[in-house]
Short mmCIF file of C-alpha atoms in Angstrom, two decimals:
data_model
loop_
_atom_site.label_atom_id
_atom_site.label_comp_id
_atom_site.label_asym_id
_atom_site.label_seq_id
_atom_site.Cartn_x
_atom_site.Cartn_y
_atom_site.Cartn_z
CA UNK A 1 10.04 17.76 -10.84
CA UNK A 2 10.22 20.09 -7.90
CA UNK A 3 10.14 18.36 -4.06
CA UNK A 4 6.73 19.01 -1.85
CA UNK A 5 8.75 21.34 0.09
CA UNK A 6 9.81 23.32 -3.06
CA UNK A 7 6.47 24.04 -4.46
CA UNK A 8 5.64 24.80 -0.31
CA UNK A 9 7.59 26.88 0.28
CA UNK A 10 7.31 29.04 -3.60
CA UNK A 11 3.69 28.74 -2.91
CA UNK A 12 3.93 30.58 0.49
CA UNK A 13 6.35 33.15 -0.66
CA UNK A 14 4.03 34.02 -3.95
CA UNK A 15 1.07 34.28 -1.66
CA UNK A 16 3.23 36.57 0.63
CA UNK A 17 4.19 38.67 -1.84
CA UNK A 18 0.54 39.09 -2.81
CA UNK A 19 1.20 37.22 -6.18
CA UNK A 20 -1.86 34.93 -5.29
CA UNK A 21 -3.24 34.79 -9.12
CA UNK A 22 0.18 33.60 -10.60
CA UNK A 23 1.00 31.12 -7.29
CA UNK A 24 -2.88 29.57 -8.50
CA UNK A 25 -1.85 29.72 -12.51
CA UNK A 26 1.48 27.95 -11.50
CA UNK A 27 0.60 25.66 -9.16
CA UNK A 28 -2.97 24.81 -9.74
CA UNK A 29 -3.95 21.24 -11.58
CA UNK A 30 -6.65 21.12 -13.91
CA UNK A 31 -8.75 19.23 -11.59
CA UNK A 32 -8.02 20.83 -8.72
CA UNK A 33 -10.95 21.25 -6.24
CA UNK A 34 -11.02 24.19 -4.10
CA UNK A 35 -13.24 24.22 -0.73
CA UNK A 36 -14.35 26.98 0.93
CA UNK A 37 -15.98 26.92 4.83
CA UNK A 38 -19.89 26.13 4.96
CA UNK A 39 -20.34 29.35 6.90
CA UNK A 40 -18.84 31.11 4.44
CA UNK A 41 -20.53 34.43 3.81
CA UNK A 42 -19.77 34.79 0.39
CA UNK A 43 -22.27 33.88 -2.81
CA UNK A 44 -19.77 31.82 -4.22
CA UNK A 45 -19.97 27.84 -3.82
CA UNK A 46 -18.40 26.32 -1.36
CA UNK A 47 -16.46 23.78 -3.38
CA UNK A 48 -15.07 24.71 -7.08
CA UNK A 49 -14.06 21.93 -9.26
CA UNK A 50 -11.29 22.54 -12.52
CA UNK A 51 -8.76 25.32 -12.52
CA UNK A 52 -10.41 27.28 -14.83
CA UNK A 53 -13.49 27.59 -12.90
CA UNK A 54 -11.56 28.18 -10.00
CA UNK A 55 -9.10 31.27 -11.55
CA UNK A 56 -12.82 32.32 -12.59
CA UNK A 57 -13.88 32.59 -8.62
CA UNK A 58 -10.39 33.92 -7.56
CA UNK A 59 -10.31 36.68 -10.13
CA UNK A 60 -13.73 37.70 -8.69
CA UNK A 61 -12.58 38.32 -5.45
CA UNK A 62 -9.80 40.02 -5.68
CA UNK A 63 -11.33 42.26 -8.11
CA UNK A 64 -13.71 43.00 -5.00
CA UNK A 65 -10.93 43.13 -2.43
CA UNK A 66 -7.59 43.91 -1.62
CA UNK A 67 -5.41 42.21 0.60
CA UNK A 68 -2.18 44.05 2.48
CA UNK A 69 -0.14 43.53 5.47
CA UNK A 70 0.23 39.92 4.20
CA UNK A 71 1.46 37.46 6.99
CA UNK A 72 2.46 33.69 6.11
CA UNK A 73 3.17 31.08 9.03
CA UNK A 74 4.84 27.77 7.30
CA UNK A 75 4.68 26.18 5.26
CA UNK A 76 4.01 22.93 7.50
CA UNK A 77 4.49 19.77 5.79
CA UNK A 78 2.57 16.80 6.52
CA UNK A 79 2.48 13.66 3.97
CA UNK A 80 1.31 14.88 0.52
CA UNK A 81 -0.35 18.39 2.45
CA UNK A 82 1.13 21.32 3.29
CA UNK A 83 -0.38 24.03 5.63
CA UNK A 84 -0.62 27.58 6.03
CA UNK A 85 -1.25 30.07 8.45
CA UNK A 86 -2.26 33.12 6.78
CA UNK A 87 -3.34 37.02 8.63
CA UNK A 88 -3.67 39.94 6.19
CA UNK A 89 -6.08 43.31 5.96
CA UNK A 90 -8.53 43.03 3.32
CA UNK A 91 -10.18 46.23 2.08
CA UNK A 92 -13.76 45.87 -0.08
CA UNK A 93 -12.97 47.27 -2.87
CA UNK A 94 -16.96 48.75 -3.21
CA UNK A 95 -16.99 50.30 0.35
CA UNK A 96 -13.51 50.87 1.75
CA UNK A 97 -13.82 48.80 4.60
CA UNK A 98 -11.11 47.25 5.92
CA UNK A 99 -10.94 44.22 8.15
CA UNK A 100 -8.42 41.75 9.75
CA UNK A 101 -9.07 38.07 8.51
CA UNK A 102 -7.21 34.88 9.59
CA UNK A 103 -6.89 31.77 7.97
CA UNK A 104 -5.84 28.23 7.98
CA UNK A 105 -5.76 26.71 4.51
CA UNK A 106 -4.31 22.90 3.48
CA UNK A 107 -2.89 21.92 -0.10
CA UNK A 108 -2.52 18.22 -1.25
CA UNK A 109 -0.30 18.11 -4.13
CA UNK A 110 0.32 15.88 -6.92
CA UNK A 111 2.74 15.54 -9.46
CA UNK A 112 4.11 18.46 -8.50
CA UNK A 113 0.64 20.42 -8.71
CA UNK A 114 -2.08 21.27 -6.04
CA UNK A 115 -4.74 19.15 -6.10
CA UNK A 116 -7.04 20.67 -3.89
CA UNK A 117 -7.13 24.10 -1.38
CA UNK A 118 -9.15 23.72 1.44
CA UNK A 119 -9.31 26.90 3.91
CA UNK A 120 -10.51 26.88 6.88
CA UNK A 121 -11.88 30.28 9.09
CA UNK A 122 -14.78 31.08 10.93
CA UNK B 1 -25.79 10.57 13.82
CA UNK B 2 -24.64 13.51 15.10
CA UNK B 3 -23.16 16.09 12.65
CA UNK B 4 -20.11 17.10 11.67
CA UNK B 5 -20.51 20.32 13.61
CA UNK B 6 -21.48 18.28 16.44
CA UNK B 7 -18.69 15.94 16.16
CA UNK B 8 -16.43 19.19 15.85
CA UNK B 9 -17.34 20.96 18.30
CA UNK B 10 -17.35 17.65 21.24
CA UNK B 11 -13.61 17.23 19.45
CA UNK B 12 -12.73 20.50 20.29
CA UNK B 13 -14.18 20.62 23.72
CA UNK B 14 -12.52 17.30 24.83
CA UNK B 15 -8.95 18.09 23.84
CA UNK B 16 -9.45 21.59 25.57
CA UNK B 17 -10.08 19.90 28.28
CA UNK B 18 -6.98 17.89 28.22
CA UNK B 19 -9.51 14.02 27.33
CA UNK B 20 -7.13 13.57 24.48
CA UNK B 21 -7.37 10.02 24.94
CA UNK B 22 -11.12 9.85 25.51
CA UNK B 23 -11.82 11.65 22.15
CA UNK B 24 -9.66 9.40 20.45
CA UNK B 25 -11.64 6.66 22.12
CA UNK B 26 -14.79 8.08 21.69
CA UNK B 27 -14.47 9.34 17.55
CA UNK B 28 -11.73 7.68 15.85
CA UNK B 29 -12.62 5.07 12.88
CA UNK B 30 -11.29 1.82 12.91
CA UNK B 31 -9.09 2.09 10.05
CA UNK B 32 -8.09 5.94 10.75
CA UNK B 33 -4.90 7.21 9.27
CA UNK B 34 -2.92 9.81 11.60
CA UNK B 35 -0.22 12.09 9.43
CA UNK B 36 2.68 13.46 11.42
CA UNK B 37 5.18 15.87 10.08
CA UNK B 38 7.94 14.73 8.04
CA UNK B 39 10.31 16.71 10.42
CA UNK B 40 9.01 15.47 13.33
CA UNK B 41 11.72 14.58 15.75
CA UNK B 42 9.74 11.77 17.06
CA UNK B 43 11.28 8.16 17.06
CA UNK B 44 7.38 7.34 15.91
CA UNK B 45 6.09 6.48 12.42
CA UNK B 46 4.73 9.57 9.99
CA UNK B 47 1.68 7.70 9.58
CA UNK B 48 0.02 5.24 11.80
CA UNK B 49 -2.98 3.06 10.37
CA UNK B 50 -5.67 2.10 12.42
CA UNK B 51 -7.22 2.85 15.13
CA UNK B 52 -5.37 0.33 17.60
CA UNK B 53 -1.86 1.19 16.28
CA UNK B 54 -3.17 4.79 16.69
CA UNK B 55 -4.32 4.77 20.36
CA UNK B 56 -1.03 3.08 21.38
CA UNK B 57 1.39 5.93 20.05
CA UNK B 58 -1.09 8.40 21.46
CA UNK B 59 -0.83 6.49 25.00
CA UNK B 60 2.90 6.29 24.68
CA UNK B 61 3.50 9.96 23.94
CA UNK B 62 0.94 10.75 26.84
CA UNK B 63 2.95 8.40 29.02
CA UNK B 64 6.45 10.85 28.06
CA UNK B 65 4.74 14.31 27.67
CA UNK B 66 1.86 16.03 30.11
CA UNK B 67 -0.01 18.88 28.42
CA UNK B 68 -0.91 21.95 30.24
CA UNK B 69 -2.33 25.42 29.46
CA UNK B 70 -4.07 24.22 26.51
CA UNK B 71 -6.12 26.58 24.14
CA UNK B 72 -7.86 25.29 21.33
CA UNK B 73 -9.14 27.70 18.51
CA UNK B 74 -12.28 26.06 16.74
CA UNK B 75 -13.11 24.30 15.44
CA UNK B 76 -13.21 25.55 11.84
CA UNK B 77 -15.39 23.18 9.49
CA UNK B 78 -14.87 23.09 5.65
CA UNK B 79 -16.20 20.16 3.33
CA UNK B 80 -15.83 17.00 5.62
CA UNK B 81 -13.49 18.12 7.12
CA UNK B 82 -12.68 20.65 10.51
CA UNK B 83 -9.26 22.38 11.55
CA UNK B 84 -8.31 22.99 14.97
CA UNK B 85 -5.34 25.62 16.10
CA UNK B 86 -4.10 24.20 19.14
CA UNK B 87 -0.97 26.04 21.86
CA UNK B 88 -0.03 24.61 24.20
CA UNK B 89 3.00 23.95 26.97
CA UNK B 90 4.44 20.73 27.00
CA UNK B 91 6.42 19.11 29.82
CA UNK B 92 8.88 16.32 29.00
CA UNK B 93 8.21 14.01 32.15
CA UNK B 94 12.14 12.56 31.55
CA UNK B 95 13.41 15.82 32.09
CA UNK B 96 10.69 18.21 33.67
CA UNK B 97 11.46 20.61 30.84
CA UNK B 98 8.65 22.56 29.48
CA UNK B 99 7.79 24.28 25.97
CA UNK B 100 5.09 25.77 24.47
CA UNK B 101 3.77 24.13 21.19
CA UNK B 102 1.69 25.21 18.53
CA UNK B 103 0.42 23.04 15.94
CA UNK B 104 -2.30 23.32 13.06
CA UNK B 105 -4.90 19.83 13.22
CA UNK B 106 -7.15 18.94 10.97
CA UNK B 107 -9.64 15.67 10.95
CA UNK B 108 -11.60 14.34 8.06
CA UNK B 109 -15.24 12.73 9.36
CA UNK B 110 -17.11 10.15 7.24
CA UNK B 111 -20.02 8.25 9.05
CA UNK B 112 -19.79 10.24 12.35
CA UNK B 113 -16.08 8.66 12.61
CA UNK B 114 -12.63 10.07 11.98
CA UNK B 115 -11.18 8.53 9.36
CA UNK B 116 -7.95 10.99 9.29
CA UNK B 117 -5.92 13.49 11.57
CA UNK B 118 -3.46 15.29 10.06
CA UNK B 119 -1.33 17.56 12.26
CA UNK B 120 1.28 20.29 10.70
CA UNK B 121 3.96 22.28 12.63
CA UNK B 122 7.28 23.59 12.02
#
């Protein structure tokens, strides 16, 4: 079974790469929960429960956006959580606009597989 | 009860302030569990339990370490939960030597209380 810091730090470089819909497929339990801010300004829930409900949401929005210029800070390990920083450009697919976004987002993992994702921007 | 945003936000505004201490005081649970990095280079414990044990290793590293300059971005709230990105420059009072320190926090609230802090840096 691979270490915290191994599934950190293959996590990070996926999402760096801009492989985020294989890091989720790999990574992701079954039961995962996935939480999103309340001020979010997106129609989607804020909290997704089960991996295949959660691909579901994912797939959405990257088929509405793209990201680039993909930055990862960490990953910082803490207990059973690691942490990233994350800056990228994300274009809307439907209107072309571009825009910098920042994020912090957490992972708990368990058995080797993230149990929930929890970002955090505002 | 004030809310979570409210908590958050007094949280934030206390530890830019440098009141470390007093927020501690003022919103940490009784039986709050406080994650430090698994790398830390501290002599402390990874995880302290309780609110008691807690305020002693805060008072202890304020008693080595005076904080200056500090910025706090957020707080960002997701779930139960709200993330703070704090920089700041440290000064070791031993030594008089000074660094600048960056560090990702995040705090789970139940009942108007924090019940966890959770900091990550690398």
């Amino acid at each position: 079974m691979p270490s915290l810091a191994e599934i950190a730090n293959d996590y990070a470089s996926m999402l760096a790469a801009g492989d985020t819909l294989a890091a989720a497929q790999k990574y992701w339990a079954a039961d995962i929960m996935c939480f999103e801010p309340d001020q979010s300004q997106s129609d989607e829930p804020r909290l997704v429960i089960g991996k295949s409900a959660a691909l579901a949401r994912l797939k959405r929005w990257l088929e509405n956006n793209a990201m680039s210029d993909i930055l990862v800070d960490g990953p910082f390990i803490t207990g059973d959580q690691f942490a990233l920083f994350i800056d990228m450009e994300i274009t809307r697919r439907a209107t072309g606009i571009r825009e910098l976004f920042s994020e912090i987002a957490t992972y708990t993992v368990r058995d080797s597989q993230i149990v929930e994702e929890r970002f955090f921007y505002g």
